[in-house]
mmCIF file of C-alpha atoms and ligand atoms in Angstrom:
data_model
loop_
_atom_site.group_PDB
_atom_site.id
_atom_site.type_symbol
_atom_site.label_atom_id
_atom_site.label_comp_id
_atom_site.label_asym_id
_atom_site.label_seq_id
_atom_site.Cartn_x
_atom_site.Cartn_y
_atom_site.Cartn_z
ATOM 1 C CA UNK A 1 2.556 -5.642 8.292
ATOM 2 C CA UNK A 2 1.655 -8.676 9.819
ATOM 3 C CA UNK A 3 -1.108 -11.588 9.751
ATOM 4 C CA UNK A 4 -3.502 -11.514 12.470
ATOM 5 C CA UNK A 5 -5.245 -14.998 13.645
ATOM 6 C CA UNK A 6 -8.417 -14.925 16.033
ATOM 7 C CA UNK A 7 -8.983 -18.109 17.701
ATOM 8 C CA UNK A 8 -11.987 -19.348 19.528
ATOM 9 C CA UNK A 9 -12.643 -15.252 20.332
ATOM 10 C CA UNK A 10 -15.568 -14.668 23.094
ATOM 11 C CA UNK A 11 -16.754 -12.088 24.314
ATOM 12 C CA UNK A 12 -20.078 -11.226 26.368
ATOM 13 C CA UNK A 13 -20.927 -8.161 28.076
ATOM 14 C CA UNK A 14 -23.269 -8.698 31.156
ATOM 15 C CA UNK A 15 -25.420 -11.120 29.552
ATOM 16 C CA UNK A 16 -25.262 -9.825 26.047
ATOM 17 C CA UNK A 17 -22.806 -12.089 24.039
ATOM 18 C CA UNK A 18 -21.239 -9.978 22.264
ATOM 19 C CA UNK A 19 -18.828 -12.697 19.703
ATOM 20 C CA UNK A 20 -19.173 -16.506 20.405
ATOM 21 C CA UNK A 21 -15.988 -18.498 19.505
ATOM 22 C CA UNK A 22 -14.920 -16.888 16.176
ATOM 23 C CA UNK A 23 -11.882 -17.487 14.949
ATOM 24 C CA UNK A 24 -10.397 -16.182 11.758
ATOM 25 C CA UNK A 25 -7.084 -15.863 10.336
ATOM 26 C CA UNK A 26 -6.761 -12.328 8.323
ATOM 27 C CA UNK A 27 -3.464 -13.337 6.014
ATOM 28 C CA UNK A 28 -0.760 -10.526 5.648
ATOM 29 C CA UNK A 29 -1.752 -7.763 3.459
ATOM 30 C CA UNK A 30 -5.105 -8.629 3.191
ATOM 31 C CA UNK A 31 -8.125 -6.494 2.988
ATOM 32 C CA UNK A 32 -10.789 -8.018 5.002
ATOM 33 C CA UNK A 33 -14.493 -6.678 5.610
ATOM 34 C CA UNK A 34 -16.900 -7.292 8.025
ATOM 35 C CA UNK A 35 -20.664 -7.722 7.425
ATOM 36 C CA UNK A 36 -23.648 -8.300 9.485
ATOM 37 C CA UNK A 37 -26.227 -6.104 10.849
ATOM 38 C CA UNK A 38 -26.180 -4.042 13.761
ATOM 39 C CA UNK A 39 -25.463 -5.924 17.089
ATOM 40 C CA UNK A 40 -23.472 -9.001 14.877
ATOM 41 C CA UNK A 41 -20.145 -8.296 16.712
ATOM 42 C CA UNK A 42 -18.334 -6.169 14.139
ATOM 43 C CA UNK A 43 -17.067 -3.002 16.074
ATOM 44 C CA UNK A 44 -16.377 -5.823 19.037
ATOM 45 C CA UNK A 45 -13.863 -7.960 17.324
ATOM 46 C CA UNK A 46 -12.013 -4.844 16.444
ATOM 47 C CA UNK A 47 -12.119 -3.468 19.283
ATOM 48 C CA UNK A 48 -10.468 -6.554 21.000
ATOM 49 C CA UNK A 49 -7.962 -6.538 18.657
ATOM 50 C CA UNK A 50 -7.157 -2.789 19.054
ATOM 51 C CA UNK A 51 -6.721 -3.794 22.951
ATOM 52 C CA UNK A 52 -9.780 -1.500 23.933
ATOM 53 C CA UNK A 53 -11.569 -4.526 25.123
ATOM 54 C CA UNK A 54 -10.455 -7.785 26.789
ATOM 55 C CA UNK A 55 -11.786 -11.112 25.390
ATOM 56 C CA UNK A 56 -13.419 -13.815 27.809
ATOM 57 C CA UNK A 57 -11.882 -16.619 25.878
ATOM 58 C CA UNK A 58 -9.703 -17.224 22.681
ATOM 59 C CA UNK A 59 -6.614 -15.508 21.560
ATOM 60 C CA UNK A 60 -5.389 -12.960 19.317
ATOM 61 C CA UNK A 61 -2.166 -13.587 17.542
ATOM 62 C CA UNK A 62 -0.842 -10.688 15.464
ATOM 63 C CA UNK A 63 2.298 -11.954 13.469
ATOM 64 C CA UNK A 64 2.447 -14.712 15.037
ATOM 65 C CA UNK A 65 2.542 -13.294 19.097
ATOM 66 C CA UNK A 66 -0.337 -13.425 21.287
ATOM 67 C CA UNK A 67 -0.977 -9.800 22.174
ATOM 68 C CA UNK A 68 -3.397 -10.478 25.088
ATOM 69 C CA UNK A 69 -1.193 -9.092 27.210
ATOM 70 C CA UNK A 70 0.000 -6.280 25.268
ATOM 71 C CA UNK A 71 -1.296 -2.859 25.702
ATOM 72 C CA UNK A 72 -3.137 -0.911 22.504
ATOM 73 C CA UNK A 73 0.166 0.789 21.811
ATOM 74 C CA UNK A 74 2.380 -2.098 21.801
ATOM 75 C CA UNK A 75 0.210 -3.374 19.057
ATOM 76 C CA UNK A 76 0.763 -1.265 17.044
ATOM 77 C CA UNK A 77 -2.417 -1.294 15.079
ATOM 78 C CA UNK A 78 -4.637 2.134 14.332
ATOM 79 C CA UNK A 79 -8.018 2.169 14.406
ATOM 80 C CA UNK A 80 -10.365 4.808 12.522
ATOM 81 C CA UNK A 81 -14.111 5.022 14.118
ATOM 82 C CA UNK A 82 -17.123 6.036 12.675
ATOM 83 C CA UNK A 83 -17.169 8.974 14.285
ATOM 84 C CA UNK A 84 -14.154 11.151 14.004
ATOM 85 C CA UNK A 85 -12.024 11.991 17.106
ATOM 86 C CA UNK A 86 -9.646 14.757 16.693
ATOM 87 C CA UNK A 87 -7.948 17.364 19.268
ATOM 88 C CA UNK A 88 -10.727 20.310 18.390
ATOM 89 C CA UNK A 89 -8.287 22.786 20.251
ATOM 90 C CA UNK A 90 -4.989 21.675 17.622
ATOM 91 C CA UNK A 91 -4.956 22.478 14.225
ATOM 92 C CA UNK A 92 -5.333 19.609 10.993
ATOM 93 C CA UNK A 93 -1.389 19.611 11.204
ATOM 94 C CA UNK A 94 -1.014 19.228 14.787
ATOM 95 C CA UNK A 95 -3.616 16.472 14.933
ATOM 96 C CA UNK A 96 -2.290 14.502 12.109
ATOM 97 C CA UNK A 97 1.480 15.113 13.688
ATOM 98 C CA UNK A 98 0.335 14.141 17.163
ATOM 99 C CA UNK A 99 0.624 10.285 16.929
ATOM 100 C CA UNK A 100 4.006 10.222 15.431
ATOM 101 C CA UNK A 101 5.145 12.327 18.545
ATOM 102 C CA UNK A 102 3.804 10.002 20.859
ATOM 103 C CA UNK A 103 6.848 8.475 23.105
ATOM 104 C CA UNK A 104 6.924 4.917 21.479
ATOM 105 C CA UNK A 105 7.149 6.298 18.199
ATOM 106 C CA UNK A 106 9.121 9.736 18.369
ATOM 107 C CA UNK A 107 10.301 10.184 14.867
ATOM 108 C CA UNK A 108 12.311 13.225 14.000
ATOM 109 C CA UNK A 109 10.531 16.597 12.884
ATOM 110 C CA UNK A 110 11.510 16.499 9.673
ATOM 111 C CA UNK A 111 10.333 12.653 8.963
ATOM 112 C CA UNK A 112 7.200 14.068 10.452
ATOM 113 C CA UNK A 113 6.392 16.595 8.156
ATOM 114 C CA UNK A 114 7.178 14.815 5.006
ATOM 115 C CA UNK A 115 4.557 11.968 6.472
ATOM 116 C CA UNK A 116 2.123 14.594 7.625
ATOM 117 C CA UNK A 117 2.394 16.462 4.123
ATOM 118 C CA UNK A 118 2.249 13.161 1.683
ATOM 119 C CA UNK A 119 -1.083 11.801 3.922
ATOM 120 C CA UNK A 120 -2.577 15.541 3.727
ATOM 121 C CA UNK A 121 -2.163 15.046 -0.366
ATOM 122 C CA UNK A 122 -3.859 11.722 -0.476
ATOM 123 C CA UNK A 123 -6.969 13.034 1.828
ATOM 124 C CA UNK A 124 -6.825 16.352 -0.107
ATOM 125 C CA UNK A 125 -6.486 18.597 2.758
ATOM 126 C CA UNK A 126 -3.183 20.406 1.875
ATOM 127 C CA UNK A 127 -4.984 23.448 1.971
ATOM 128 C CA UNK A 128 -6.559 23.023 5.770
ATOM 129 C CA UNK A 129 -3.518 21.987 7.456
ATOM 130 C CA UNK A 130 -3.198 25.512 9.717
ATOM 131 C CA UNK A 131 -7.352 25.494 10.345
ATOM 132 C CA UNK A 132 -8.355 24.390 13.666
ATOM 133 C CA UNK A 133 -9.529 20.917 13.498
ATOM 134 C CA UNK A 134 -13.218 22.844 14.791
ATOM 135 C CA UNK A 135 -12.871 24.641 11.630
ATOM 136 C CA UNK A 136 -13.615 22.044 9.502
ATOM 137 C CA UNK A 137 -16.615 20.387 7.699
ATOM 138 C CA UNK A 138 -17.655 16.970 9.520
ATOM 139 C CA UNK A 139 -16.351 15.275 6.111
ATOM 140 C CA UNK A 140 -13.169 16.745 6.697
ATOM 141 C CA UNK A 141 -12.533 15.910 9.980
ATOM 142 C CA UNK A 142 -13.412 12.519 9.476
ATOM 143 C CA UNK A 143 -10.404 12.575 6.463
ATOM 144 C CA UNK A 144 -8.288 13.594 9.173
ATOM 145 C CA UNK A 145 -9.083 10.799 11.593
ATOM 146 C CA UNK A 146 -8.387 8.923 8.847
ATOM 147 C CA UNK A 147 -4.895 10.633 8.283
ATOM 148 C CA UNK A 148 -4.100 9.898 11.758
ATOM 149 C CA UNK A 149 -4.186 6.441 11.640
ATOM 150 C CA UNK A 150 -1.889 6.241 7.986
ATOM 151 C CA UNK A 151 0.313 8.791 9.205
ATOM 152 C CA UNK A 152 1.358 6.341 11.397
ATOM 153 C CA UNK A 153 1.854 3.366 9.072
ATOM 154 C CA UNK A 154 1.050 0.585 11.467
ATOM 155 C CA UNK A 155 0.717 -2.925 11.218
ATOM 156 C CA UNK A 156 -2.750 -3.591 10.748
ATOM 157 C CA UNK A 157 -5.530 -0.452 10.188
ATOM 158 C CA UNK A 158 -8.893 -1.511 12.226
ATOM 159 C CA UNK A 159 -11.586 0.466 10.581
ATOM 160 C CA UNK A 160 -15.395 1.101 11.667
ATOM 161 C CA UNK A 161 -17.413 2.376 8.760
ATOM 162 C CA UNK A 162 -14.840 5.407 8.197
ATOM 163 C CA UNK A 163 -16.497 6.592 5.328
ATOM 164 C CA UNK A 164 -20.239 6.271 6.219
ATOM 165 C CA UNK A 165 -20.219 9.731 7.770
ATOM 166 C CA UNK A 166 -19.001 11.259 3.883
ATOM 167 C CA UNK A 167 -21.099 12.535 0.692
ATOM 168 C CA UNK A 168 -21.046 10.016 -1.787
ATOM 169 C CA UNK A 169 -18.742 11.670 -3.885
ATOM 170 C CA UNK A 170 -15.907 11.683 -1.224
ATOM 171 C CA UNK A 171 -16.892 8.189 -0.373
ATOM 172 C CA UNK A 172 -16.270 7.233 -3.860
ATOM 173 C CA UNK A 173 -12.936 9.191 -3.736
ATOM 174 C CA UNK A 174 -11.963 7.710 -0.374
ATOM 175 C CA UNK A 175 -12.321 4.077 -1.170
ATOM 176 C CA UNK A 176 -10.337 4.319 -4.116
ATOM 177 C CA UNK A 177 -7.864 6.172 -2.037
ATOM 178 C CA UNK A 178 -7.470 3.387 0.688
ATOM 179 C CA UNK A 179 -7.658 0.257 -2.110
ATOM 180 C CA UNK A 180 -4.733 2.506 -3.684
ATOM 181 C CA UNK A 181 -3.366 2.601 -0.136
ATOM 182 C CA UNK A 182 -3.482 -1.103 0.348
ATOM 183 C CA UNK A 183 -2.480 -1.740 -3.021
ATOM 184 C CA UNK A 184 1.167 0.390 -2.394
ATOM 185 C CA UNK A 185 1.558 -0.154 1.472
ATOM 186 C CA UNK A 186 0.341 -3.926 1.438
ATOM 187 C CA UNK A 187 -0.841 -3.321 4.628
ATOM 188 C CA UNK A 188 -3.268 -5.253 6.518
ATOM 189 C CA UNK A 189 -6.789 -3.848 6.819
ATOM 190 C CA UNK A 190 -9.991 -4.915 8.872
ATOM 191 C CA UNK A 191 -12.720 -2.740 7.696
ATOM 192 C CA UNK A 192 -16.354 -2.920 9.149
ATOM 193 C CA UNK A 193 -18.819 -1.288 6.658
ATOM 194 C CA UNK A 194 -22.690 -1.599 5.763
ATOM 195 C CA UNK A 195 -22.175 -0.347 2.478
ATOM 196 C CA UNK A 196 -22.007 -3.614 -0.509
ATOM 197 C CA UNK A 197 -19.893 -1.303 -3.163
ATOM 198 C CA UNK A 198 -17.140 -0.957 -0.138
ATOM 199 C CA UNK A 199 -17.308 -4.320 0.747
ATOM 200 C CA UNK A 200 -16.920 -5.716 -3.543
ATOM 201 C CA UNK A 201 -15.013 -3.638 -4.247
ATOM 202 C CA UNK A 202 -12.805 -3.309 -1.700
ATOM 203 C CA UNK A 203 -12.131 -6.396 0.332
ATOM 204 C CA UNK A 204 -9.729 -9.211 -0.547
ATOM 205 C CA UNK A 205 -12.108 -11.493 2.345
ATOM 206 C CA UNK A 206 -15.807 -10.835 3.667
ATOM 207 C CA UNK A 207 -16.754 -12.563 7.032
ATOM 208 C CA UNK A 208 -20.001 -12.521 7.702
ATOM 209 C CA UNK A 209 -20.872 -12.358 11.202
ATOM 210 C CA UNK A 210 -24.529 -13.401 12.781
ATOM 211 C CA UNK A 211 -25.599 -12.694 16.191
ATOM 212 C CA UNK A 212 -21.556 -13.129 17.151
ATOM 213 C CA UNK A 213 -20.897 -15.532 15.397
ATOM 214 C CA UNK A 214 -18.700 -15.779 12.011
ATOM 215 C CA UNK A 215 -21.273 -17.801 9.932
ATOM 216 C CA UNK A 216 -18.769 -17.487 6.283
ATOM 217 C CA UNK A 217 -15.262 -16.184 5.502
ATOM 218 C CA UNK A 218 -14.271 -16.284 2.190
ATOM 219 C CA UNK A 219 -13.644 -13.996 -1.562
ATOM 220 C CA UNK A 220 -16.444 -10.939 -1.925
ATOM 221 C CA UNK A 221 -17.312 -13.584 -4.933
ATOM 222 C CA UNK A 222 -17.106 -16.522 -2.998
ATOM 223 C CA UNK A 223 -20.026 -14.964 -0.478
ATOM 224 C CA UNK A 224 -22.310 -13.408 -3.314
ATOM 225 C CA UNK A 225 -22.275 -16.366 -5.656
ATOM 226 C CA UNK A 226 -21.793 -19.570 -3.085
ATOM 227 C CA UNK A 227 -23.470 -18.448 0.401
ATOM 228 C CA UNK A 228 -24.054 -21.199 2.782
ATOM 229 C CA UNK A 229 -27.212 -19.555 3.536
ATOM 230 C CA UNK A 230 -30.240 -17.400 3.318
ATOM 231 C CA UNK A 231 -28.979 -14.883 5.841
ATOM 232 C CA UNK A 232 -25.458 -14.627 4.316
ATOM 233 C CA UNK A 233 -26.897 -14.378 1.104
ATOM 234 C CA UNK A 234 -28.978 -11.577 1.574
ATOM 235 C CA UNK A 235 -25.932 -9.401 2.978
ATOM 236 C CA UNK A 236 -24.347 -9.006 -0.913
ATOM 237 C CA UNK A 237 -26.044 -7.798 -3.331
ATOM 238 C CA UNK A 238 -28.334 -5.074 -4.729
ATOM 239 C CA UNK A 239 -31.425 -5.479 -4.865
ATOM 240 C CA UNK A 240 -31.810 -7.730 -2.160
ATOM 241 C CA UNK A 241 -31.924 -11.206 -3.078
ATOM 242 C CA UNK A 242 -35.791 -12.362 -3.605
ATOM 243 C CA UNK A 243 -36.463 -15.242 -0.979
ATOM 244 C CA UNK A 244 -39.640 -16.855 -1.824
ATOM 245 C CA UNK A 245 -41.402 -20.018 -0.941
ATOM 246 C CA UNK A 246 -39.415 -22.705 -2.604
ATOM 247 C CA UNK A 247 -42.305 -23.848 -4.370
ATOM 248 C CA UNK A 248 -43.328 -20.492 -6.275
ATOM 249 C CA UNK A 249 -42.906 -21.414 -9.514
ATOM 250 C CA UNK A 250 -43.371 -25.771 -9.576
ATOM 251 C CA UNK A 251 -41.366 -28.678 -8.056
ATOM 252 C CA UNK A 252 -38.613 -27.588 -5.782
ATOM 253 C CA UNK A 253 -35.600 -30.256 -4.261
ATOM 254 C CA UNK A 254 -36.474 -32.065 -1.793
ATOM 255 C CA UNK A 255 -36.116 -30.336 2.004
ATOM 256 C CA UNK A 256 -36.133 -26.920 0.125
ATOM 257 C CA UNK A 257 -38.273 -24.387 1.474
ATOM 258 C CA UNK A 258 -37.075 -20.854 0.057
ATOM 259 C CA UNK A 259 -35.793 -20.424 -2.809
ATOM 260 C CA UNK A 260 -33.441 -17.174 -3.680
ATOM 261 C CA UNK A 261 -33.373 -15.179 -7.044
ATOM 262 C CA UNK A 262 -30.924 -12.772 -7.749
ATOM 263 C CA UNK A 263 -31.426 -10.769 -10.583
ATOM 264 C CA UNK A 264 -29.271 -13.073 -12.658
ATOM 265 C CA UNK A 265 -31.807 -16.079 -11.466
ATOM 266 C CA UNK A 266 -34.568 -14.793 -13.208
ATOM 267 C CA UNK A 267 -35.053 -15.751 -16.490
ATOM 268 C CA UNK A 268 -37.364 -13.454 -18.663
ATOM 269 C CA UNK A 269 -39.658 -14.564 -21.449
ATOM 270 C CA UNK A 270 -41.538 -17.435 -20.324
ATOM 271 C CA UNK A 271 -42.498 -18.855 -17.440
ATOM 272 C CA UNK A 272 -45.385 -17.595 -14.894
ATOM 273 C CA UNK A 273 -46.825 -14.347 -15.575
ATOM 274 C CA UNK A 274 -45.814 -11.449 -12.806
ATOM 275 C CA UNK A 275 -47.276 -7.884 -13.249
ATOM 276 C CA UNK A 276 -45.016 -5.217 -12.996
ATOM 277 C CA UNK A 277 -45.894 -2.715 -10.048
ATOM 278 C CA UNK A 278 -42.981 0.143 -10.658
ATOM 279 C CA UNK A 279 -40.060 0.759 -12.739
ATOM 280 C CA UNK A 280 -37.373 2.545 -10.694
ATOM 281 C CA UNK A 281 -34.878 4.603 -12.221
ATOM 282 C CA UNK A 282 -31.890 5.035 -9.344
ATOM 283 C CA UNK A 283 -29.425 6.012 -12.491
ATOM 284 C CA UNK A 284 -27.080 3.476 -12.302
ATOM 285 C CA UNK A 285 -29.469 0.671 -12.203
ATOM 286 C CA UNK A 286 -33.232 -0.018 -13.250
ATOM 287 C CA UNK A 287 -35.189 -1.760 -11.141
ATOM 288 C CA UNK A 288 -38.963 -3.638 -11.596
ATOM 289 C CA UNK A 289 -40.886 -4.575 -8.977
ATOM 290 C CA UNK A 290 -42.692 -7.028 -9.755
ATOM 291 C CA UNK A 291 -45.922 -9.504 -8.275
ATOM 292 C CA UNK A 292 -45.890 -13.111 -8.826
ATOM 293 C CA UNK A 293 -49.419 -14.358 -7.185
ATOM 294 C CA UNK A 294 -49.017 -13.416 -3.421
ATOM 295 C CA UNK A 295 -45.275 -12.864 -3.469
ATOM 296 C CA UNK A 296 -43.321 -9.181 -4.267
ATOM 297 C CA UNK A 297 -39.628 -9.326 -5.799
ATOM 298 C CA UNK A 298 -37.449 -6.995 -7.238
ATOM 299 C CA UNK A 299 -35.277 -7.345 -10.641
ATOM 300 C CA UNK A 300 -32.986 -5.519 -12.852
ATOM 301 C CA UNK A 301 -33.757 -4.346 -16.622
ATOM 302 C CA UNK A 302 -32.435 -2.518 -19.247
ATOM 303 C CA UNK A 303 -32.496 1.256 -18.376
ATOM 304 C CA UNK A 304 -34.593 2.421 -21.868
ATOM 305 C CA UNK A 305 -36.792 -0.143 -21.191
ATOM 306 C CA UNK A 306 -40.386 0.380 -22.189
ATOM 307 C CA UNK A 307 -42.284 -1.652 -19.534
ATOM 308 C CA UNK A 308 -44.391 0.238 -17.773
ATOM 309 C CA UNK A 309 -46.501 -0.522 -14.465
ATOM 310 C CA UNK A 310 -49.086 -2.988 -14.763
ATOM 311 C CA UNK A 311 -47.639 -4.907 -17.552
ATOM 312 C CA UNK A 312 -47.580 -8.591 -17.679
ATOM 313 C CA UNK A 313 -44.082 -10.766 -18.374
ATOM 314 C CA UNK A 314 -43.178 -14.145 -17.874
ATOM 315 C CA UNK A 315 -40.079 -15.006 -15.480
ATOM 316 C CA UNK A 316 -38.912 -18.683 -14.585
ATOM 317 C CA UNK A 317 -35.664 -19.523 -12.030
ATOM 318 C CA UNK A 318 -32.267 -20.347 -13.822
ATOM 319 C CA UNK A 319 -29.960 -21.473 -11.701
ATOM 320 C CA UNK A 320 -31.486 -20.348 -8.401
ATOM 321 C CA UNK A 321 -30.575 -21.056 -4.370
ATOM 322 C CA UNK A 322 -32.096 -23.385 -2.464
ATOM 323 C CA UNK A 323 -32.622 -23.215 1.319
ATOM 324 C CA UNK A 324 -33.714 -25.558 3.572
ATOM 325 C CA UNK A 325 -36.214 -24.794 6.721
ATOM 326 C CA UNK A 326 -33.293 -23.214 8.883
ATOM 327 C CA UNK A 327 -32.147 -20.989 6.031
ATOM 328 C CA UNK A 328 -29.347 -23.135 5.053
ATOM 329 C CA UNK A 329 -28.206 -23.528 1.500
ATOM 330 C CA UNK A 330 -29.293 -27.035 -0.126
ATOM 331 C CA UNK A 331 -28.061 -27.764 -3.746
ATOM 332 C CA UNK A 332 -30.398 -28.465 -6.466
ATOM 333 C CA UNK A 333 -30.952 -29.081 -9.976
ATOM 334 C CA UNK A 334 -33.228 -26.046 -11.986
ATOM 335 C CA UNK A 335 -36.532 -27.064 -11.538
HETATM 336 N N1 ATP B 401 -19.732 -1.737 25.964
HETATM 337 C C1 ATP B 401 -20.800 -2.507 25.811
HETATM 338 N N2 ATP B 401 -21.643 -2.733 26.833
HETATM 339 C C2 ATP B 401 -22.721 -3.532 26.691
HETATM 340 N N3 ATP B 401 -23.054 -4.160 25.542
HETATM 341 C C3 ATP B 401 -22.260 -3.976 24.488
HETATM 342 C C4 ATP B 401 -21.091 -3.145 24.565
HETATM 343 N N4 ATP B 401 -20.497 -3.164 23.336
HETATM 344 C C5 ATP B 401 -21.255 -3.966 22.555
HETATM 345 N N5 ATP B 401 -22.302 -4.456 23.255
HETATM 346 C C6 ATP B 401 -23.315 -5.400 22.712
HETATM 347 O O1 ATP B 401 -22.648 -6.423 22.010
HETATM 348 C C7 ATP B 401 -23.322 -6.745 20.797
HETATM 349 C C8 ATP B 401 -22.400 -6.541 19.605
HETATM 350 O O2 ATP B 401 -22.125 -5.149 19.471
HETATM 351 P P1 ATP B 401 -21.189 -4.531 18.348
HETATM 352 O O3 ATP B 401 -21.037 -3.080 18.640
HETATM 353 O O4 ATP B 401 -19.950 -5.335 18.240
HETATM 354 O O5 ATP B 401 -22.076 -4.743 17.046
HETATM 355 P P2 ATP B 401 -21.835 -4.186 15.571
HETATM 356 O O6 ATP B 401 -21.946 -5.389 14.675
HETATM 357 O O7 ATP B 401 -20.575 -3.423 15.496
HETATM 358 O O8 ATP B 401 -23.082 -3.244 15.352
HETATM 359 P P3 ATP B 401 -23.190 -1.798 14.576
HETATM 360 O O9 ATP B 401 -23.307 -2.144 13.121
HETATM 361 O O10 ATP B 401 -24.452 -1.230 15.133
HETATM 362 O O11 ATP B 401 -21.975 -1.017 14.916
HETATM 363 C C9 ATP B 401 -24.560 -5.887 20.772
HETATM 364 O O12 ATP B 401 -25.629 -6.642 21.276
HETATM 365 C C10 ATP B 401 -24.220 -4.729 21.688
HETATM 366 O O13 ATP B 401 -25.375 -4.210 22.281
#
């Protein structure tokens, strides 16, 4: 286990820049995610710190040690892609066996087995240890590239979406199964995911990254209820949070040009009248669309609510965002 501290990290390839200057300091036994959309730099920074990749500037500091010049093994950190990558000619106990027989880490056969057959139990694969890792469903192989890298109990565990591939049952299994993980190991995790209930539930820190660049680092609450801006706000959160002109419903704070409603922002009962286009029933949350004048937005209700579409209600802001004309947050009183 071991704190890992990013400083001033670059990295461009050709003249794509890939991360600009982030540094970071992921505190021992933490479980830290990474947001932003595709292209932000996510799979990047852990790929740098997995060795695959060699930054242009900065350091990387894992326990205190720059490991710049240490080689991916000498890390000693696993990393789980998004895609699994398993030895399709060994079998589910040969590939989870095959990084503890590697020469660095050479533990006896018996050690082996007991780690292979405890990580098999966690993943629920007992029962597919003698199939041929071609034998198995894609979900299953992908628990196996997971097994690979705890088999191997290493200091830090860089993963890249490792559950996206999975149904959403499994997921649900699986990230209870790696908080449990974290929870009992206190191992250090940097996890890259798109998915919100991975990241709130899941991560001790969120770092949001933009266009390479780490724009906030702080608690999954910390991000949803206090982002410094439009853009980092509207990475938490489901549904989306509404951005509207600031002025939708009277008087906004002065240099405030959006202003952002989550579902708890909107106040319903009076206020200005929106019509309600569709009620969506997703099960574990109900959703209105709704039209204020010109602008759409999305809410939560009750799920045996009666509304129905084309009915009028009145909403008004409590509490809301404010952002000024480059998306940063301003703070403001309620209008
Ligand atoms: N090997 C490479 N060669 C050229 N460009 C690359 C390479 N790897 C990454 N990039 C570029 O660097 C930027 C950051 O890529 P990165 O894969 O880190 O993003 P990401 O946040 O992980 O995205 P995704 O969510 O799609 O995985 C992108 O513009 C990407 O095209």
């Amino acid at each position: 286990m071991a704190e890992v501290t990013l400083s001033g990290l670059s990295k461009s390839f050709g003249a794509a820049k890939a991360l600009s200057d982030v540094s970071l300091t992921i505190p021992d036994g933490a479980f830290v995610v990474l947001l932003g959309p595709t292209g932000a730099g996510k799979t990047t920074t852990l790929r740098l710190i997995a060795g695959l990749d060699r930054p242009d500037a900065g350091d990387i500091r894992i326990g205190g040690h720059s490991v710049l010049q240490d080689t991916p093994a000498q890390r000693d950190v696993a990393m789980v892609f998004q895609q699994y990558s398993l030895y399709p000619h060994l079998t589910v106990r040969e590939n989870l066996a095959f990084p503890l027989r590697s020469p660095m880490i050479a533990l006896p056969e018996a050690e082996i087995a007991k780690r292979v057959a405890e990580v098999a139990a966690v993943l629920h694969i007992p029962h597919k240890l003698d199939n041929k890792a071609t034998a198995l469903s894609g979900g299953e192989m992908q628990r196996v590239s997971i097994g690979r890298a705890l088999v191997r109990q290493p200091r830090i565990y860089l993963m890249d979406e490792p559950l996206s591939s999975l149904d959403a049952k499994l997921r649900a299994d699986l990230r209870i199964e790696l908080k449990r993980i974290h929870a009992e190991l206190g191992a250090t995790f940097l996890y890259v995911t798109h998915d919100q209930i991975e990241a709130m539930t899941m991560a001790t820190h969120v770092g949001v990254l933009d266009h390479g660049r780490l724009v906030q680092y702080g608690s999954p609450r910390e991000i949803y209820e206090n982002p410094v801006s439009a853009y980092v706000a509207s990475r938490l959160g489901q549904p989306r949070i509404n951005l509207l002109p600031a002025d939708a419903f009277g008087p906004a704070p002065p240099g405030a040009t959006q202003i952002g409603l989550r579902p708890e922002h909107i106040h319903v009962g009076e206020g200005r009248d929106a019509t309600i286009r569709r009620v969506e029933h997703l099960g574990d949350q109900t959703r209105l669309h709704l039209t204020l004048g010109p602008h759409e937005m999305i809410t939560l209700t009750d799920p045996h609510t009666e509304a129905r579409p084309g009915d009028t209600l009145q909403i008004r802001p409590h509490n809301p965002l404010w952002f000024d004309a480059s998306g940063n947050r301003i703070q403001g009183p309620t209008p």
